[in-house]
Amino acid sequence: MKGLVVKNTGSWYSVLTDDGRTIESKIKGNFRLKGIRSTNPVAVGDRVELLVNAEGTAFITAIEDRRNYIIRKSPNLSKQSHIIAANVDQAVLVVTVNYPQTSTTFIDRFLASAEAYRVPVILLFNKTDLLDEDEKHYQDLMINLYDTIGYQCLPVSAATGEGLDRLLPLLEGKVTVFSGNSGVGKSTLLNKIVPGINLRTAEISDAHNTGMHTTTFSEMIPFNLSREDYSRKEEGVRSKENTSEIQDSKDSVQDTCAQCISPSSFLLPPSSNNPPSRSWLIDTPGIKGFGTFDMEPEEICGYFKEIFHFSKDCRFSNCTHTHEPGCAVLKALEDHYIAESRYNSYLSMLEDKDEAKYRTSLRE
């Protein structure tokens, strides 16, 4: 029997089988993936084979080949990895310029890891409703930076619904993993997109302006929104002319989202025999640091789009872009074609072999 891992609560996995059942499952024996030292050898999004027992639970006996995954260094076991999600079409990295502040180092490390496994990333700048003028200006600068590099950026407010009309069509028909620091509003966003799932949320710490963990496990959430229905709601938002009517339209979009989840959404999981006809949203626990895993120093340049672009003109083919004469990357940095924050992130990743240096502060 085969199925899709839709939830991971630690030692137990909820597997949605190809015949529509959800079976609580465990790993059989000392199960490990070949070539990967992982604290979670089975991840949400994995396609697995099951051996069902008499009690109605099952053992996971095999994992189908993954097409990609998002992976980071385990925060507790530095020589092992933690797989955030597998077999995804894209990632939405939720960031905030304040309440709490997401560091550019964290953003760049996540983007580099996604580049390594060919996972497209959308940067979602949340909590725009809380920003003062200086913070809005800083957010605009960040959006301009990452948009120029080639990443799609969307400013949104999970609290008011602002900007979600641009996000929803990007989720249609895809498996999307939501990730980010604790407290950036991932669960609030998902509650707004799919009302009724009631994910736990919490206020950030006033003392440290940091988030507190509310999601403690990863879970796939089915999400259906027809293009026709969405287009009607989007047009309704655009056609309103005053503040109260715009708010009514945002509420109308949310009402449409309420129809996106139903018991029938859980019928058949994506597989080679049953191609996905709807969307999946993956909620994941908030993370503080993002340590890269299994990246060699000479590979890292290739995961920074703009650095890789200029590196082709370096004098030496094995240039590390740190000190060498004739380095086109250092020249581009000097001429402001490469942002200093991005270059500093690149340097920090070169140091990841030093196990004590990879956990970065939220307020770098």
Coordinates of C-alpha atoms in Angstrom, one line a residue:
M1 CA 0.0 0.0 0.0
K2 CA 1.2 3.5 -0.9
G3 CA 0.4 6.9 0.4
L4 CA 1.4 10.5 1.1
V5 CA 2.8 11.7 4.4
V6 CA 0.5 14.6 5.4
K7 CA 1.4 15.1 9.0
N8 CA 4.4 14.5 11.2
T9 CA 4.0 14.7 15.0
G10 CA 7.4 13.2 15.9
S11 CA 7.4 9.5 16.1
W12 CA 4.0 9.1 14.3
Y13 CA 3.1 10.0 10.8
S14 CA -0.3 10.5 9.3
V15 CA -0.3 8.9 5.8
L16 CA -3.1 9.5 3.3
T17 CA -3.3 6.3 1.3
D18 CA -4.2 6.1 -2.4
D19 CA -7.6 4.7 -1.5
G20 CA -8.4 7.8 0.6
R21 CA -7.8 6.5 4.2
T22 CA -5.6 8.2 6.7
I23 CA -3.5 5.7 8.6
E24 CA -1.3 6.6 11.6
S25 CA 2.1 5.1 10.9
K26 CA 5.6 4.6 12.4
I27 CA 9.0 3.9 10.9
K28 CA 9.9 0.3 10.9
G29 CA 13.1 -0.5 12.8
N30 CA 16.2 1.6 12.3
F31 CA 15.0 3.3 9.2
R32 CA 17.5 5.7 7.5
L33 CA 17.7 7.2 4.0
K34 CA 20.8 6.3 2.0
G35 CA 23.3 9.1 2.0
I36 CA 21.4 11.5 4.3
R37 CA 21.9 11.8 8.0
S38 CA 18.6 13.2 9.1
T39 CA 16.8 13.7 12.4
N40 CA 13.6 13.0 10.4
P41 CA 14.2 10.4 7.8
V42 CA 10.5 10.7 6.7
A43 CA 9.2 14.1 6.0
V44 CA 5.8 15.7 5.2
G45 CA 5.3 15.4 1.4
D46 CA 7.1 12.1 1.1
R47 CA 5.4 9.3 -0.9
V48 CA 5.8 6.1 1.1
E49 CA 5.0 2.4 1.2
L50 CA 3.1 1.0 4.1
L51 CA 2.7 -2.4 5.9
V52 CA -0.7 -2.2 7.7
N53 CA -0.9 -4.3 10.9
A54 CA -3.9 -5.8 12.6
E55 CA -4.4 -2.8 14.9
G56 CA -5.1 -0.6 12.0
T57 CA -1.9 1.3 12.2
A58 CA 1.0 0.8 9.8
F59 CA 4.8 0.6 9.4
I60 CA 6.5 2.8 6.8
T61 CA 8.8 0.4 4.9
A62 CA 10.1 2.5 2.0
I63 CA 10.2 6.0 0.6
E64 CA 9.8 6.8 -3.1
D65 CA 12.6 8.9 -4.6
R66 CA 12.2 12.6 -3.8
R67 CA 12.2 15.2 -6.6
N68 CA 13.4 17.8 -4.1
Y69 CA 13.2 19.0 -0.5
I70 CA 14.0 21.9 1.7
I71 CA 16.7 21.0 4.2
R72 CA 18.7 22.7 7.0
K73 CA 21.2 21.7 9.6
S74 CA 19.7 20.3 12.7
P75 CA 19.8 22.9 15.5
N76 CA 20.6 20.2 18.1
L77 CA 22.7 17.7 16.2
S78 CA 25.2 19.7 14.1
K79 CA 26.3 16.7 12.1
Q80 CA 22.7 15.8 11.0
S81 CA 20.1 17.5 8.9
H82 CA 16.4 18.3 9.3
I83 CA 14.1 18.0 6.3
I84 CA 11.5 20.7 6.4
A85 CA 9.3 19.3 3.6
A86 CA 9.7 17.1 0.5
N87 CA 8.4 17.0 -3.1
V88 CA 7.2 20.7 -3.1
D89 CA 6.5 22.9 -6.1
Q90 CA 7.5 26.1 -4.3
A91 CA 8.2 27.6 -1.0
V92 CA 6.7 30.7 0.6
L93 CA 9.2 32.3 3.0
V94 CA 7.2 34.6 5.4
V95 CA 9.4 37.4 6.6
T96 CA 8.8 40.6 8.6
V97 CA 10.9 43.7 8.8
N98 CA 9.7 44.1 12.4
Y99 CA 7.5 42.3 15.0
P100 CA 9.8 40.3 14.9
Q101 CA 12.6 41.3 12.6
T102 CA 13.8 38.7 10.0
S103 CA 17.5 39.1 9.3
T104 CA 18.7 39.2 5.7
T105 CA 21.2 36.4 6.6
F106 CA 18.3 34.1 7.4
I107 CA 16.5 35.0 4.2
D108 CA 19.6 34.5 2.1
R109 CA 20.4 31.1 3.7
F110 CA 16.9 29.9 3.0
L111 CA 17.1 31.1 -0.6
A112 CA 20.4 29.4 -1.1
S113 CA 19.2 26.1 0.2
A114 CA 16.1 26.3 -2.0
E115 CA 18.3 27.1 -5.0
A116 CA 20.4 24.0 -4.2
Y117 CA 17.4 21.8 -4.6
R118 CA 15.7 23.8 -7.4
V119 CA 12.7 25.0 -5.3
P120 CA 11.3 28.3 -6.4
V121 CA 10.7 30.8 -3.5
I122 CA 8.1 33.6 -3.0
L123 CA 9.1 36.1 -0.4
L124 CA 6.0 37.2 1.6
F125 CA 6.5 40.4 3.6
N126 CA 3.9 40.1 6.3
K127 CA 2.6 42.6 8.9
T128 CA 2.6 45.6 6.6
D129 CA -0.3 47.0 8.7
L130 CA 2.0 47.5 11.7
L131 CA 4.9 49.3 10.0
D132 CA 5.7 53.0 10.5
E133 CA 7.0 55.1 7.6
D134 CA 10.7 54.3 8.2
E135 CA 9.9 50.6 8.4
K136 CA 7.8 50.7 5.2
H137 CA 10.8 52.4 3.5
Y138 CA 13.1 49.7 4.7
Q139 CA 10.7 47.0 3.5
D140 CA 10.5 48.7 0.0
L141 CA 14.3 48.6 -0.2
M142 CA 14.3 44.9 0.7
I143 CA 11.6 44.1 -1.9
N144 CA 13.5 46.1 -4.5
L145 CA 16.7 44.1 -3.7
Y146 CA 15.2 40.7 -3.9
D147 CA 12.9 41.6 -6.8
T148 CA 16.0 42.8 -8.8
I149 CA 17.8 39.5 -8.1
G150 CA 14.8 37.6 -9.5
Y151 CA 12.6 36.6 -6.5
Q152 CA 8.9 37.4 -6.4
C153 CA 8.0 39.5 -3.4
L154 CA 4.6 40.3 -2.0
P155 CA 3.8 42.7 0.8
V156 CA 0.7 41.4 2.8
S157 CA -1.1 41.7 6.0
A158 CA -2.5 38.5 7.5
A159 CA -4.4 40.6 10.0
T160 CA -6.3 42.7 7.4
G161 CA -6.2 40.4 4.4
E162 CA -4.3 43.1 2.4
G163 CA -2.3 41.6 -0.5
L164 CA -3.8 38.1 -0.3
D165 CA -5.6 38.6 -3.5
R166 CA -2.2 38.5 -5.3
L167 CA -1.0 35.4 -3.3
L168 CA -4.0 33.1 -3.8
P169 CA -3.7 32.4 -7.5
L170 CA 0.0 31.6 -7.0
L171 CA -1.0 28.7 -4.8
E172 CA -3.4 27.1 -7.1
G173 CA -2.6 23.6 -8.2
K174 CA 0.7 23.5 -6.4
V175 CA 2.3 22.0 -3.2
T176 CA 3.6 25.0 -1.3
V177 CA 5.6 24.9 1.9
F178 CA 5.3 27.9 4.2
S179 CA 8.4 28.6 6.3
G180 CA 9.9 31.4 8.4
N181 CA 11.0 32.6 11.8
S182 CA 8.7 32.0 14.8
G183 CA 6.2 34.9 15.1
V184 CA 6.2 36.1 11.5
G185 CA 2.5 35.0 11.1
K186 CA 2.6 31.8 9.1
S187 CA -0.3 30.3 11.1
T188 CA -2.3 33.5 11.0
L189 CA -1.8 33.6 7.2
L190 CA -3.0 30.0 6.7
N191 CA -6.0 30.6 9.0
K192 CA -6.9 33.6 6.7
I193 CA -6.4 31.6 3.5
V194 CA -8.2 28.5 4.7
P195 CA -10.7 29.5 7.4
G196 CA -11.8 26.7 9.7
I197 CA -8.4 25.0 10.2
N198 CA -7.9 26.9 13.4
L199 CA -4.1 26.8 13.6
R200 CA -2.7 28.0 16.9
T201 CA -1.3 31.5 17.0
A202 CA 0.5 33.6 19.7
E203 CA 1.7 37.1 20.3
I204 CA 5.4 37.9 20.0
S205 CA 7.6 38.5 23.0
D206 CA 7.5 42.2 23.9
A207 CA 10.8 41.9 25.8
H208 CA 12.8 40.5 22.9
N209 CA 10.6 41.2 19.8
T210 CA 10.9 37.5 18.9
G211 CA 8.3 34.9 18.1
M212 CA 7.1 32.0 20.2
H213 CA 6.6 28.5 18.7
T214 CA 2.9 27.7 18.1
T215 CA 3.2 25.2 15.3
T216 CA 5.0 22.2 16.8
F217 CA 4.7 19.8 13.8
S218 CA 4.5 19.9 10.0
E219 CA 1.2 19.3 8.3
M220 CA -0.2 19.4 4.8
I221 CA -3.5 21.3 4.3
P222 CA -5.6 20.7 1.2
F223 CA -6.7 23.9 -0.5
N224 CA -9.0 24.3 -3.5
L225 CA -9.8 27.6 -5.2
S226 CA -11.1 27.6 -8.8
R227 CA -9.7 30.2 -11.1
E228 CA -13.2 31.3 -12.1
D229 CA -14.3 31.8 -8.5
Y230 CA -11.0 33.6 -7.7
S231 CA -11.2 35.9 -10.7
R232 CA -14.7 37.1 -9.7
K233 CA -13.5 37.9 -6.2
E234 CA -10.3 39.6 -7.4
E235 CA -12.3 41.7 -9.8
G236 CA -14.7 42.6 -7.0
V237 CA -11.8 43.9 -4.9
R238 CA -10.4 46.0 -7.7
S239 CA -13.8 47.6 -8.5
K240 CA -14.5 49.0 -5.1
E241 CA -13.8 52.7 -4.6
N242 CA -14.0 53.5 -0.9
T243 CA -12.4 52.0 2.3
S244 CA -15.4 50.3 3.6
E245 CA -16.2 48.6 0.3
I246 CA -12.6 47.5 -0.1
Q247 CA -12.8 45.8 3.3
D248 CA -16.1 44.1 2.3
S249 CA -14.4 42.8 -0.8
K250 CA -11.5 41.4 1.3
D251 CA -14.0 39.7 3.5
S252 CA -15.6 38.3 0.4
V253 CA -12.3 36.8 -0.7
Q254 CA -12.0 35.2 2.7
D255 CA -15.5 33.8 2.3
T256 CA -14.5 32.2 -0.9
C257 CA -11.4 30.7 0.8
A258 CA -13.8 29.1 3.4
Q259 CA -15.0 26.9 0.6
C260 CA -11.5 25.7 -0.2
I261 CA -11.4 23.0 2.5
S262 CA -13.9 20.2 3.0
P263 CA -13.8 16.5 4.0
S264 CA -13.9 15.6 0.3
S265 CA -10.6 17.5 -0.1
F266 CA -8.8 14.5 1.4
L267 CA -9.8 11.9 -1.2
L268 CA -6.9 11.1 -3.4
P269 CA -3.3 12.3 -2.8
P270 CA -0.9 13.3 -5.7
S271 CA 0.8 10.3 -7.2
S272 CA 2.0 9.0 -10.5
N273 CA -1.5 7.5 -11.0
N274 CA -3.4 10.4 -9.5
P275 CA -1.9 13.8 -10.6
P276 CA -2.7 16.7 -8.3
S277 CA -5.9 18.5 -9.2
R278 CA -5.8 20.8 -6.2
S279 CA -3.4 22.6 -3.9
W280 CA -1.6 21.6 -0.8
L281 CA -0.3 24.1 1.8
I282 CA 2.4 22.8 4.2
D283 CA 2.5 24.5 7.7
T284 CA 5.8 24.1 9.4
P285 CA 7.2 25.0 12.8
G286 CA 9.0 28.4 13.1
I287 CA 12.7 28.3 13.0
K288 CA 15.4 30.6 14.4
G289 CA 18.6 29.8 12.6
F290 CA 19.1 28.3 9.2
G291 CA 22.3 26.3 9.1
T292 CA 23.1 25.0 5.6
F293 CA 23.8 21.3 5.3
D294 CA 26.1 19.3 3.0
M295 CA 27.2 22.4 0.9
E296 CA 30.8 22.6 -0.2
P297 CA 32.4 26.1 -0.2
E298 CA 33.0 26.0 -3.9
E299 CA 29.3 25.3 -4.6
I300 CA 27.8 28.2 -2.5
C301 CA 28.5 30.8 -5.2
G302 CA 26.1 29.0 -7.5
Y303 CA 23.2 29.5 -5.1
F304 CA 23.5 33.3 -5.1
K305 CA 22.1 34.3 -8.5
E306 CA 23.8 37.6 -8.8
I307 CA 27.2 36.5 -7.4
F308 CA 27.2 33.5 -9.8
H309 CA 26.4 35.9 -12.7
F310 CA 29.5 38.0 -12.1
S311 CA 31.7 35.0 -11.1
K312 CA 31.9 33.9 -14.7
D313 CA 34.2 36.9 -15.4
C314 CA 36.7 36.1 -12.6
R315 CA 40.3 35.7 -13.6
F316 CA 40.7 32.4 -11.8
S317 CA 38.2 29.5 -12.2
N318 CA 38.6 28.5 -8.6
C319 CA 38.1 32.0 -7.3
T320 CA 36.5 32.1 -3.8
H321 CA 35.5 35.8 -4.3
T322 CA 37.1 36.8 -1.0
H323 CA 40.6 38.1 -1.8
E324 CA 41.8 37.1 -5.3
P325 CA 43.1 39.5 -7.9
G326 CA 40.9 39.9 -10.9
C327 CA 37.8 38.9 -9.0
A328 CA 34.7 40.2 -10.9
V329 CA 32.5 39.6 -7.8
L330 CA 34.6 41.9 -5.6
K331 CA 34.5 44.5 -8.4
A332 CA 30.7 44.2 -8.7
L333 CA 30.5 44.6 -4.9
E334 CA 32.6 47.7 -5.0
D335 CA 30.4 49.1 -7.8
H336 CA 27.2 48.3 -5.8
Y337 CA 25.9 45.7 -8.3
I338 CA 26.0 43.2 -5.5
A339 CA 24.4 44.2 -2.2
E340 CA 26.7 44.1 0.8
S341 CA 24.1 42.2 2.9
R342 CA 24.0 39.4 0.3
Y343 CA 27.8 39.3 0.1
N344 CA 28.0 39.0 3.9
S345 CA 25.5 36.2 3.8
Y346 CA 27.7 34.4 1.2
L347 CA 30.8 34.9 3.5
S348 CA 28.9 33.5 6.5
M349 CA 27.9 30.4 4.6
L350 CA 31.6 29.8 3.6
E351 CA 32.2 29.6 7.4
D352 CA 29.5 27.0 8.0
K353 CA 32.1 24.2 8.3
D354 CA 32.8 25.9 11.7
E355 CA 29.9 24.3 13.5
A356 CA 29.5 27.1 16.1
K357 CA 28.9 29.8 13.6
Y358 CA 25.8 28.8 11.7
R359 CA 23.0 29.8 14.1
T360 CA 22.3 33.4 13.3
S361 CA 20.4 36.0 15.3
L362 CA 17.0 37.3 14.3
R363 CA 18.4 40.8 14.8
E364 CA 21.6 40.6 12.8

